[in-house]
Coordinates of C-alpha atoms in Angstrom, one line a residue:
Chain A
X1 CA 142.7 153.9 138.8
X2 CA 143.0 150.2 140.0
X3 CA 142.7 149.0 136.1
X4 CA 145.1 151.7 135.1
X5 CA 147.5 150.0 137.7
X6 CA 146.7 146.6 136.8
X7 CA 147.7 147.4 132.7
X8 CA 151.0 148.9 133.6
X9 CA 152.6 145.6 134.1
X10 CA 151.6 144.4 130.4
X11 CA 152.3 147.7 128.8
X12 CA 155.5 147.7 129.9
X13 CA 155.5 144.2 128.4
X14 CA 154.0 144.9 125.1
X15 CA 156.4 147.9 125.1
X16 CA 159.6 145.6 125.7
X17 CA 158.1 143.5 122.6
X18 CA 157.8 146.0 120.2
X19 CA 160.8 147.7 120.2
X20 CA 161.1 149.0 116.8
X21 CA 158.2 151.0 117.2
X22 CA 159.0 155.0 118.4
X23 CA 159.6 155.5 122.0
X24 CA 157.9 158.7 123.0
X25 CA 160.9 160.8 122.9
X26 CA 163.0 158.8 120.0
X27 CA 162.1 156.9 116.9
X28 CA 164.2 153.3 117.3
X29 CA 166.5 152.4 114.5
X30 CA 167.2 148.5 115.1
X31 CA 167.9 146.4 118.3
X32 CA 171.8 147.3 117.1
X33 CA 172.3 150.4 118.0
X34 CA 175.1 151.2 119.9
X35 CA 175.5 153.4 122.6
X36 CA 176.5 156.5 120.7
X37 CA 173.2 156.3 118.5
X38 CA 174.4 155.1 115.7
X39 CA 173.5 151.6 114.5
X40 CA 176.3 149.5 113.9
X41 CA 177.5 148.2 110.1
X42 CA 176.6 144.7 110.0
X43 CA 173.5 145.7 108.0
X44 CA 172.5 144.8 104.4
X45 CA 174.5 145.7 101.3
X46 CA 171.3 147.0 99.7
X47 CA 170.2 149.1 102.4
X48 CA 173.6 150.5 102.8
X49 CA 174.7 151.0 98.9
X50 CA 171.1 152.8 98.4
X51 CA 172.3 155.2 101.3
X52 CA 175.6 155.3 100.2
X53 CA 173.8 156.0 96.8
X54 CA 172.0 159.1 98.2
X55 CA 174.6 160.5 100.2
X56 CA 176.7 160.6 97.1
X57 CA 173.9 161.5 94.7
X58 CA 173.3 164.8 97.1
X59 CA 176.5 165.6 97.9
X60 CA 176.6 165.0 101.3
X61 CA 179.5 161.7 101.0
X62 CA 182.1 165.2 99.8
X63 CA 185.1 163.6 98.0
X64 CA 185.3 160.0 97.4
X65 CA 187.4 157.7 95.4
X66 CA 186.1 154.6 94.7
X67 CA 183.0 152.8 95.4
X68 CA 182.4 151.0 98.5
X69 CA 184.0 147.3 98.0
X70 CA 180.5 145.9 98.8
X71 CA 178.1 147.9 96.6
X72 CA 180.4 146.9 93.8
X73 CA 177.2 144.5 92.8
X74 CA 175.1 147.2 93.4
X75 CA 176.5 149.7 91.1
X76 CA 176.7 147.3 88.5
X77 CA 173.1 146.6 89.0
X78 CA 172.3 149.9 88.9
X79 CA 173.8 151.1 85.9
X80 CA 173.3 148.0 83.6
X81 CA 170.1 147.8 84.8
X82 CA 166.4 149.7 84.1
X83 CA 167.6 152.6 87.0
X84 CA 170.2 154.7 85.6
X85 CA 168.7 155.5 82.5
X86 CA 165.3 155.9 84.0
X87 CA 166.4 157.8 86.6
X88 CA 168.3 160.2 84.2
X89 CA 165.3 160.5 82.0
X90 CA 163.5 162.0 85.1
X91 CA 166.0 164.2 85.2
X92 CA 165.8 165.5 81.7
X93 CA 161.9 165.5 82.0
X94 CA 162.5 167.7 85.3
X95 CA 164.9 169.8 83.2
X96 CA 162.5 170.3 80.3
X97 CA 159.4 171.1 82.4
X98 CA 161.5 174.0 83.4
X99 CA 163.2 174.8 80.7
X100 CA 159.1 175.6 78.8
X101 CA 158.6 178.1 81.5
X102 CA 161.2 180.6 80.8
X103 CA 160.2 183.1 79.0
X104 CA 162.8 183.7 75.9
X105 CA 164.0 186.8 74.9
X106 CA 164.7 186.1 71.6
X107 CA 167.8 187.7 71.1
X108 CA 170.4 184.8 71.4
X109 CA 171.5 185.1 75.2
X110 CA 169.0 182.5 76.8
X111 CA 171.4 179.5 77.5
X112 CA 171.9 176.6 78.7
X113 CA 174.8 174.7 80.1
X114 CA 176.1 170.9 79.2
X115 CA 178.8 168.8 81.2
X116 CA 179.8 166.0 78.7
X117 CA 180.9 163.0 80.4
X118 CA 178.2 161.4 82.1
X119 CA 175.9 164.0 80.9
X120 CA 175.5 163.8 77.3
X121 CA 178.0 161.5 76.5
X122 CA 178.2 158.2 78.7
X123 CA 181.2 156.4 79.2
X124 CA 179.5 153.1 80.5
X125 CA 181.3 151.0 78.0
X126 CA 184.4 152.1 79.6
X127 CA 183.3 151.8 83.3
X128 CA 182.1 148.4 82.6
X129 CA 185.4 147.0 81.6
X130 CA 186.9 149.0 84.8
X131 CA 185.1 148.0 87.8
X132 CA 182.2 150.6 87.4
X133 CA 184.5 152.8 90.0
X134 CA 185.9 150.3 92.0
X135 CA 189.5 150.6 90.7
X136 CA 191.0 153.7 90.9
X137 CA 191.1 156.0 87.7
X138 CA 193.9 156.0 85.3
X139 CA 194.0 158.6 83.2
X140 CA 196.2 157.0 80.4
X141 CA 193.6 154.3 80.0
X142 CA 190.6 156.5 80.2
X143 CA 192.5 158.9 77.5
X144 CA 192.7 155.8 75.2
X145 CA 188.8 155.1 75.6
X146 CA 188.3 159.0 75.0
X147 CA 190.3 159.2 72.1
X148 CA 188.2 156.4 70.5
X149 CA 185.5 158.9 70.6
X150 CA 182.8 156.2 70.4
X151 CA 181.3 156.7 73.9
X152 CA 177.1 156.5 73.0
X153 CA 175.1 159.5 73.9
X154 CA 172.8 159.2 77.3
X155 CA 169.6 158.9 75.2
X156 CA 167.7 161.4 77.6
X157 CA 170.0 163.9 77.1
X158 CA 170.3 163.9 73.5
X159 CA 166.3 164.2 73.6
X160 CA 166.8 167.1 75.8
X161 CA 169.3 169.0 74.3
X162 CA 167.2 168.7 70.7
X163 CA 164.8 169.9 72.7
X164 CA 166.4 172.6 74.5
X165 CA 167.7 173.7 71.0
X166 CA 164.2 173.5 69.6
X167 CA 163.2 176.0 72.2
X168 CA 165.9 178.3 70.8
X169 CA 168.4 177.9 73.9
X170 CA 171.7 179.1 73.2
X171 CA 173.6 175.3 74.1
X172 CA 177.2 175.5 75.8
X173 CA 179.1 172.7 76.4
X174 CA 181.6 173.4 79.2
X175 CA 183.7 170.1 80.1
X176 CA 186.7 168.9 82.8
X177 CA 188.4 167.7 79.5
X178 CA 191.5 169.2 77.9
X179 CA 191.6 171.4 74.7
X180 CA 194.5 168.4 73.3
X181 CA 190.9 166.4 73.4
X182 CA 189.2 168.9 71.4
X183 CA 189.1 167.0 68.0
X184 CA 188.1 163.5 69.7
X185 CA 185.6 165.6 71.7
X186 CA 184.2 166.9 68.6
X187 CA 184.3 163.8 66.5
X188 CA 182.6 162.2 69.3
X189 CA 179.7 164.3 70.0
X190 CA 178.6 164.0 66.2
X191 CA 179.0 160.2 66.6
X192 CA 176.5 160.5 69.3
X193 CA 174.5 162.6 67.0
X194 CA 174.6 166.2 69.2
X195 CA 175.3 169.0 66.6
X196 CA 174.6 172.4 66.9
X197 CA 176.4 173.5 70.0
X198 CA 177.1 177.2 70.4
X199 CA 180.4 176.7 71.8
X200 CA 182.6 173.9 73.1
X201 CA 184.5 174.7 76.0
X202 CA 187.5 172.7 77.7
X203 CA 190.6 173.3 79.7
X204 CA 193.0 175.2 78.6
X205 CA 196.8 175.5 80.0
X206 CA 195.8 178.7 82.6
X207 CA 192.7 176.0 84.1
X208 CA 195.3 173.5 84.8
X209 CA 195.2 172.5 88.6
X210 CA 192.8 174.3 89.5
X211 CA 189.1 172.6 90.9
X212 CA 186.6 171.7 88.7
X213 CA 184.0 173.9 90.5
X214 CA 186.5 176.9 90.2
X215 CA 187.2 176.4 86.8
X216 CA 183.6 175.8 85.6
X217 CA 182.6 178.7 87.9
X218 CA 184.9 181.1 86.0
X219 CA 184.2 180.2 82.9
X220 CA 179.8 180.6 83.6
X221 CA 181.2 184.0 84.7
X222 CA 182.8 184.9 81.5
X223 CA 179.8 183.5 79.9
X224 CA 177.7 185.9 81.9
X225 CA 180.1 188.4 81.3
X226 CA 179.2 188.3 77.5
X227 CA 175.9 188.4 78.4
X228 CA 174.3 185.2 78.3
X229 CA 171.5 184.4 80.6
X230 CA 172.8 181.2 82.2
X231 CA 169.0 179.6 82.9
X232 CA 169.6 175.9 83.2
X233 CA 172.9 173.6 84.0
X234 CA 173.1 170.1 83.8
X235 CA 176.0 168.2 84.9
X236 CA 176.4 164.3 86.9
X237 CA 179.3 166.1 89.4
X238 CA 178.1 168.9 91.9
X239 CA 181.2 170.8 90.8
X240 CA 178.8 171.5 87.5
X241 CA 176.4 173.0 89.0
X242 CA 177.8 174.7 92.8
X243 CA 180.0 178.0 93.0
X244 CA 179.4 180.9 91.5
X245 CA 177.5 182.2 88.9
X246 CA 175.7 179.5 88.9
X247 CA 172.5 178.9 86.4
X248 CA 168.8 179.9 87.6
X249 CA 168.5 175.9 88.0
X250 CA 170.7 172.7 88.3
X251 CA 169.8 169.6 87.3
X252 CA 172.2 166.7 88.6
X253 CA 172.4 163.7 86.7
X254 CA 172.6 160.4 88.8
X255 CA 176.6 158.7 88.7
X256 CA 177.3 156.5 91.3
X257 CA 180.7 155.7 89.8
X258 CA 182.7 158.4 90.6
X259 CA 183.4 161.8 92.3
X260 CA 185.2 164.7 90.6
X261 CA 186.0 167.9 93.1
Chain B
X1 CA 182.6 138.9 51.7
X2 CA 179.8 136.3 51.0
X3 CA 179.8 135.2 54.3
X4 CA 179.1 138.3 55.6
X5 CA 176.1 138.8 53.3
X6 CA 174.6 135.9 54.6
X7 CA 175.5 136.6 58.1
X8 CA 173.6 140.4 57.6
X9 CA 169.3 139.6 57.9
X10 CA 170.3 137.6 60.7
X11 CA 172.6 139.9 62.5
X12 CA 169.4 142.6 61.7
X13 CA 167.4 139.5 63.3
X14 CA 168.9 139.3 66.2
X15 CA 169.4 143.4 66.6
X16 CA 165.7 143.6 66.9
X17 CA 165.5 140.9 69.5
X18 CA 167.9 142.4 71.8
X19 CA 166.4 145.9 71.7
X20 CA 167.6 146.7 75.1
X21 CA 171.0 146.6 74.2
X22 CA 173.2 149.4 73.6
X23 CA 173.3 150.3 70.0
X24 CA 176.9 152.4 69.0
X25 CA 175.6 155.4 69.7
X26 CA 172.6 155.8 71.5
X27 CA 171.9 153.7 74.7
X28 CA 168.6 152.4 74.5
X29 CA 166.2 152.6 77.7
X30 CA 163.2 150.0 76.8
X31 CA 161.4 149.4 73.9
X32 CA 158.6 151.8 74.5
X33 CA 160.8 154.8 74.0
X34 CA 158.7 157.2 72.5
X35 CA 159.4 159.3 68.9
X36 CA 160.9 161.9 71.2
X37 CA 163.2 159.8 73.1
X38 CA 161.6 159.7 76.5
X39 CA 159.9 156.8 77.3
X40 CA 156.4 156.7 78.4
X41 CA 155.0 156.2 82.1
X42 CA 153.9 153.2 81.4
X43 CA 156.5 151.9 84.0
X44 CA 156.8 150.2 87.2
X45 CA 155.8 152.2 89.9
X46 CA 158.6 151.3 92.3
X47 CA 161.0 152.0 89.4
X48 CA 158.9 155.8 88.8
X49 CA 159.0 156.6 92.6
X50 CA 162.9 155.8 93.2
X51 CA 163.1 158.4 90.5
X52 CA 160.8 160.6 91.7
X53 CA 162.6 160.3 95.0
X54 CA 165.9 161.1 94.0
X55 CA 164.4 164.2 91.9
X56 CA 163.6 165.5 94.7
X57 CA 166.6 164.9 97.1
X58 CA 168.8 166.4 94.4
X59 CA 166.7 169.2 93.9
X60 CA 165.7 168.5 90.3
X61 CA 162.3 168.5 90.9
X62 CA 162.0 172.2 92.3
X63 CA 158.9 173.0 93.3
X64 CA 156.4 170.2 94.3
X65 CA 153.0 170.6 96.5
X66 CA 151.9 167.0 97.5
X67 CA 153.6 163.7 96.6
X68 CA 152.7 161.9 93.3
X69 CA 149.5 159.4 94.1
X70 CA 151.3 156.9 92.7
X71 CA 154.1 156.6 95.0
X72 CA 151.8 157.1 98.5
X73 CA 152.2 153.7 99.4
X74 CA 156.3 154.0 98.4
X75 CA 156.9 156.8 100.8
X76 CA 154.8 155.4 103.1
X77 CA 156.9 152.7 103.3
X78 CA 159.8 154.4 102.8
X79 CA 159.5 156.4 106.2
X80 CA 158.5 153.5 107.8
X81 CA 160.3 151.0 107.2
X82 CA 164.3 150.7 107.3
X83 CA 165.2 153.0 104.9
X84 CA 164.4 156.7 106.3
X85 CA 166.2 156.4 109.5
X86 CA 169.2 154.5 107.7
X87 CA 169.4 157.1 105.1
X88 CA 169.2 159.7 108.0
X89 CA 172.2 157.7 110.0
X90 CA 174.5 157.8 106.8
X91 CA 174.1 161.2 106.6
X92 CA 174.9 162.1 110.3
X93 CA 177.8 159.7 109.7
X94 CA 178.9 161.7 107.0
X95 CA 178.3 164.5 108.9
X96 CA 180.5 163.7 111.6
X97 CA 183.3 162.6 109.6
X98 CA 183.6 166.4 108.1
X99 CA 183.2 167.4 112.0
X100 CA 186.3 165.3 112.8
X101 CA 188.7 167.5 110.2
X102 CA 187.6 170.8 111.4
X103 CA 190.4 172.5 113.1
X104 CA 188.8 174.0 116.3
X105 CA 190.1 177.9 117.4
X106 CA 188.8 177.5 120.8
X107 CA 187.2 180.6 120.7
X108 CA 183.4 179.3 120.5
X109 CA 183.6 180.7 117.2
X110 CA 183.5 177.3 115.3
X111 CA 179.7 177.0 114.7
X112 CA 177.1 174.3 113.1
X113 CA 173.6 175.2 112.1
X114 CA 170.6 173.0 112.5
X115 CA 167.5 172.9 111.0
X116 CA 164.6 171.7 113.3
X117 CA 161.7 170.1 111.5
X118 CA 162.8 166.5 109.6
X119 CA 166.1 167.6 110.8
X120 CA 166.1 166.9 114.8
X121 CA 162.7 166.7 115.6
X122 CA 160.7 163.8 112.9
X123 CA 157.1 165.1 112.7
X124 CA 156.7 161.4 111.3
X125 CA 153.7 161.3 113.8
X126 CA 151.8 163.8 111.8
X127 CA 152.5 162.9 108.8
X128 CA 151.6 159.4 108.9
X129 CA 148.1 160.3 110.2
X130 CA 148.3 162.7 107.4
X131 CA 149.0 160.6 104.5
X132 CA 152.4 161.4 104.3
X133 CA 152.9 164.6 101.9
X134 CA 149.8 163.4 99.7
X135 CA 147.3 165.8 101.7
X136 CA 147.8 169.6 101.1
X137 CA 149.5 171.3 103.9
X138 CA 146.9 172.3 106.3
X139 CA 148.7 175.0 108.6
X140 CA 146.3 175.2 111.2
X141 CA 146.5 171.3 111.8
X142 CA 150.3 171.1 111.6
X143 CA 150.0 173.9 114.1
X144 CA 148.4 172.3 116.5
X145 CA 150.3 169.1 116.5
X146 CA 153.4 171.6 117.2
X147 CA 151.6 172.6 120.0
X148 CA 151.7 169.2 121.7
X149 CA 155.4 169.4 121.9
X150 CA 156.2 166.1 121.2
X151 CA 157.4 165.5 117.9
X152 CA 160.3 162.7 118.9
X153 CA 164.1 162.9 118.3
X154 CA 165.6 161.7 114.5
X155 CA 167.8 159.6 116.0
X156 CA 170.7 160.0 114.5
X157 CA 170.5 163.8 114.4
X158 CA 170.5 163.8 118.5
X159 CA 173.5 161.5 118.1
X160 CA 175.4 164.3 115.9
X161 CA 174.2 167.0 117.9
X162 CA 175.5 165.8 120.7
X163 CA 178.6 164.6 119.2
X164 CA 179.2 168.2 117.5
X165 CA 178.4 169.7 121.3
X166 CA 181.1 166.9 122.8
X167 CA 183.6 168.4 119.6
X168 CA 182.8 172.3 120.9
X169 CA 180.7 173.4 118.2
X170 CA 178.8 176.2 118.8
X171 CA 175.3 175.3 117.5
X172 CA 172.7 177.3 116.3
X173 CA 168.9 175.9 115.4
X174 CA 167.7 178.1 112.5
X175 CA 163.6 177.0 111.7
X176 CA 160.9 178.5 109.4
X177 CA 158.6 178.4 112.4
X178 CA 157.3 181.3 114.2
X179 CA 158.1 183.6 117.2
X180 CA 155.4 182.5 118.2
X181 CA 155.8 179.1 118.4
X182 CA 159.2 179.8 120.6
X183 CA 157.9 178.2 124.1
X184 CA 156.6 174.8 122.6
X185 CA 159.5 174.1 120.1
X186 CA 162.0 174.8 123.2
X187 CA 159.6 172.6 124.8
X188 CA 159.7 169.7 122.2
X189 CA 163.7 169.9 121.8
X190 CA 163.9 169.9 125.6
X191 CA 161.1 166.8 125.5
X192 CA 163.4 164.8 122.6
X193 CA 166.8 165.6 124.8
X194 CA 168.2 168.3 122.5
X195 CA 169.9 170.5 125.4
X196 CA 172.8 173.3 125.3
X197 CA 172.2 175.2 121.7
X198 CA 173.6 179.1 121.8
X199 CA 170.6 180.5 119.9
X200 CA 166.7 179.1 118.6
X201 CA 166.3 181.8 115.6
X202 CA 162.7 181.5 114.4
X203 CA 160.7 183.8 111.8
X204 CA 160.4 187.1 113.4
X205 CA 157.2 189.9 112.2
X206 CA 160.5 191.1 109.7
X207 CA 161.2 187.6 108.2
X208 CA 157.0 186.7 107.1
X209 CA 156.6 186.5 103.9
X210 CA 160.5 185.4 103.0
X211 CA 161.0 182.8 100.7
X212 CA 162.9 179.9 103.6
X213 CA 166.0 180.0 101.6
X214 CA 166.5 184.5 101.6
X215 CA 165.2 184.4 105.2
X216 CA 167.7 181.6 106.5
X217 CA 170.4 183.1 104.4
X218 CA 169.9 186.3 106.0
X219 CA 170.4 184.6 109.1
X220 CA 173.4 182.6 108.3
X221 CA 174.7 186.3 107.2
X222 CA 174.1 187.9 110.7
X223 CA 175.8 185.0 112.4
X224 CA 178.9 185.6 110.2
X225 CA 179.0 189.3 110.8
X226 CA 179.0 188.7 114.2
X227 CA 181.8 186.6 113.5
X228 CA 181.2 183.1 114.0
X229 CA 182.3 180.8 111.0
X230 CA 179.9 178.3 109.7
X231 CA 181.4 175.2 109.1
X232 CA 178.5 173.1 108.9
X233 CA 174.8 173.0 108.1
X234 CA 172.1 169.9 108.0
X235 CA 168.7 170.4 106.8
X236 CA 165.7 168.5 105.0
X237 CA 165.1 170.9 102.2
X238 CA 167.9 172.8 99.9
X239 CA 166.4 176.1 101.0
X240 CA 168.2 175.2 104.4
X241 CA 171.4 175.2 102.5
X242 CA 171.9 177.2 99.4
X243 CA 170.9 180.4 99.0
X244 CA 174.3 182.8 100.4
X245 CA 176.6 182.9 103.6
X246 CA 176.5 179.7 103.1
X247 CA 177.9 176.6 104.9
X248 CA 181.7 174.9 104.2
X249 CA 179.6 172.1 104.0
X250 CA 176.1 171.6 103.9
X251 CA 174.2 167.9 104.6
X252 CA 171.0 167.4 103.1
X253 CA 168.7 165.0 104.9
X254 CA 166.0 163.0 103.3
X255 CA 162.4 163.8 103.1
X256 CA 160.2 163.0 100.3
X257 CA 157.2 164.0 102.0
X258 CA 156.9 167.8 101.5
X259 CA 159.1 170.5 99.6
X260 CA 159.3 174.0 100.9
X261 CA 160.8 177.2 98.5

């Protein structure tokens, strides 16, 4: 008892010294905290941008419109660097793994689903001459890249989707883009070197207005509707993948640059 | 014209060199891209396990049992250094900020659902005396350190739950554990300074056996029948989110350290 009372003095010493380390009852964040729990923001661009990252990459940031002013070097890093395309390789090998377990009927209806932009086709080129999401979009100017129809392929996903076709999946393409892009669309697809495609499917004039997640959702129910087993859908936006009917599996592809309802 | 034949070998020259460069139509990842277009593993093992990481926050990676031996000593110090509880923050921050735009009835209607485990309480403790996801689940040894009853607060969770409380949510916890594990998780939350939920709902004799995401969608579908409306739902795993009834929006904290169905 008298060397247990002795010690208190330098625990509670020790425990003043160390105090990142978890308190019985809370585990510490930083000496910044404030009083409401939450540390304050005068912490460093990486650590923040890779959280930022997450929250966006998971859905949990909701709508958005541009990046963060300071992860401006971040994203740039990211997508010009060895990360973005390894991270969406991981997702295509995630996608692929799955995709040899399903057991195909053979009878045509086995599908799977493709957003384009950011999925199959990328639009870096574009991004890079745009702030990589740090100005806001404009429309006009990202028609004029589209209609150049030279936007490269995401080399994962084009070994996926030859893939995917090789296992005899039925491959629908269902995009935010308007039918008046229909022909670039096209043209640029085979530039990219994806052929093959069961259908190609974009806005027409009654999908005008309405969400992304609604109008992607309606159009996987027609699809089921026809009876086509919706097994996989890969798309960089949650609005690919959430709502209704919605494929056995999602697969999100990583894009920090921008948020699409 | 002759210029431009002369120009050609060392234009070809100078392709090869730069072989990380996008070509027109394909962009190219490294120069160990396989025939097939994915890239071997040969790479960096930081670079694999921020990959692997993000997999499995998106839900890409579906089912996993233990973490990749590779990356041990990246989620070890993923979860202990700066990055887990900031990630965790950013999320209750996002959290909040949804909170904030919820118009209120003031009929105690207006509810948010918790998870418990990596959600408010960090079993952190466990894991890190358990090599942090890369030991099979052993469910008699996870059981006992529940017993202690003093797995500490996630910070920022306690911050949002008591910032939801302050807003007038009415919060429900909703956990895979057991009936019989009722006394000692009210214990723990009492112990970590969670106070004033409406309901604990744990597995009941009906609910064994359930796959987490029908059993906590059954749940979320009782609590709207008896009319309260779910505007909100934060959980470590996606089978604390999707499934049906559910949430407006749902916030996925991080864990990399185990995956359940």
């Amino acid at each position: 008892m008298a060397s247990g009372q002795f010690l208190t003095p330098i625990f509670v010493f020790l425990l003043c010294l160390v105090s990142t380390t978890a308190s019985p009852s809370v585990i510490q964040i930083s000496r910044e905290n404030t009083v409401s729990g939450y540390s304050n923001l005068r912490i460093d661009d990486d650590l923040y941008c890779e959280s930022w990252r997450l929250s966006v990459e998971t859905n949990d940031a909701g709508y958005w419109s541009t990046i963060p002013a300071r992860c401006l070097q971040f994203v740039e890093d990211y997508m010009t660097g060895e990360r973005y395309p390894y991270d969406s390789e991981f997702v295509a090998r995630d996608s692929l793994a799955f995709a040899k377990t399903v057991e195909m009927a053979g009878d045509g209806r086995d599908s799977w689903i493709f957003d384009i932009d950011e999925t199959l086709l990328s639009n870096l080129p574009y991004y890079e001459a745009h702030g990589f999401g740090s100005e806001s979009f404009d429309e006009s100017s990202f028609d004029s890249w589209v209609d150049l129809a030279e936007a490269p392929a995401l080399p994962a996903s084009l070994s996926l989707y030859k893939d995917l076709k090789q296992l005899g999946f039925t491959l629908f393409l269902l995009t935010g883009r308007g039918e008046y892009q229909r022909n670039v669309t096209e043209k640029n697809l085979l530039y990219a070197e994806f052929t093959g495609w069961e259908r190609l499917i974009l806005r027409g004039p009654s999908d005008q207005g309405k969400p992304a997640i609604v109008y992607k959702s309606e159009k996987r129910t027609e699809l089921q509707d026809e009876g086509y087993r919706i097994h996989g859908s890969s798309g960089d936006q949650w609005s690919d993948l959430l709502g209704f009917a919605i494929a056995r599996r999602s697969f999100k592809l990583p894009n920090p640059m921008y948020y699409i309802a």
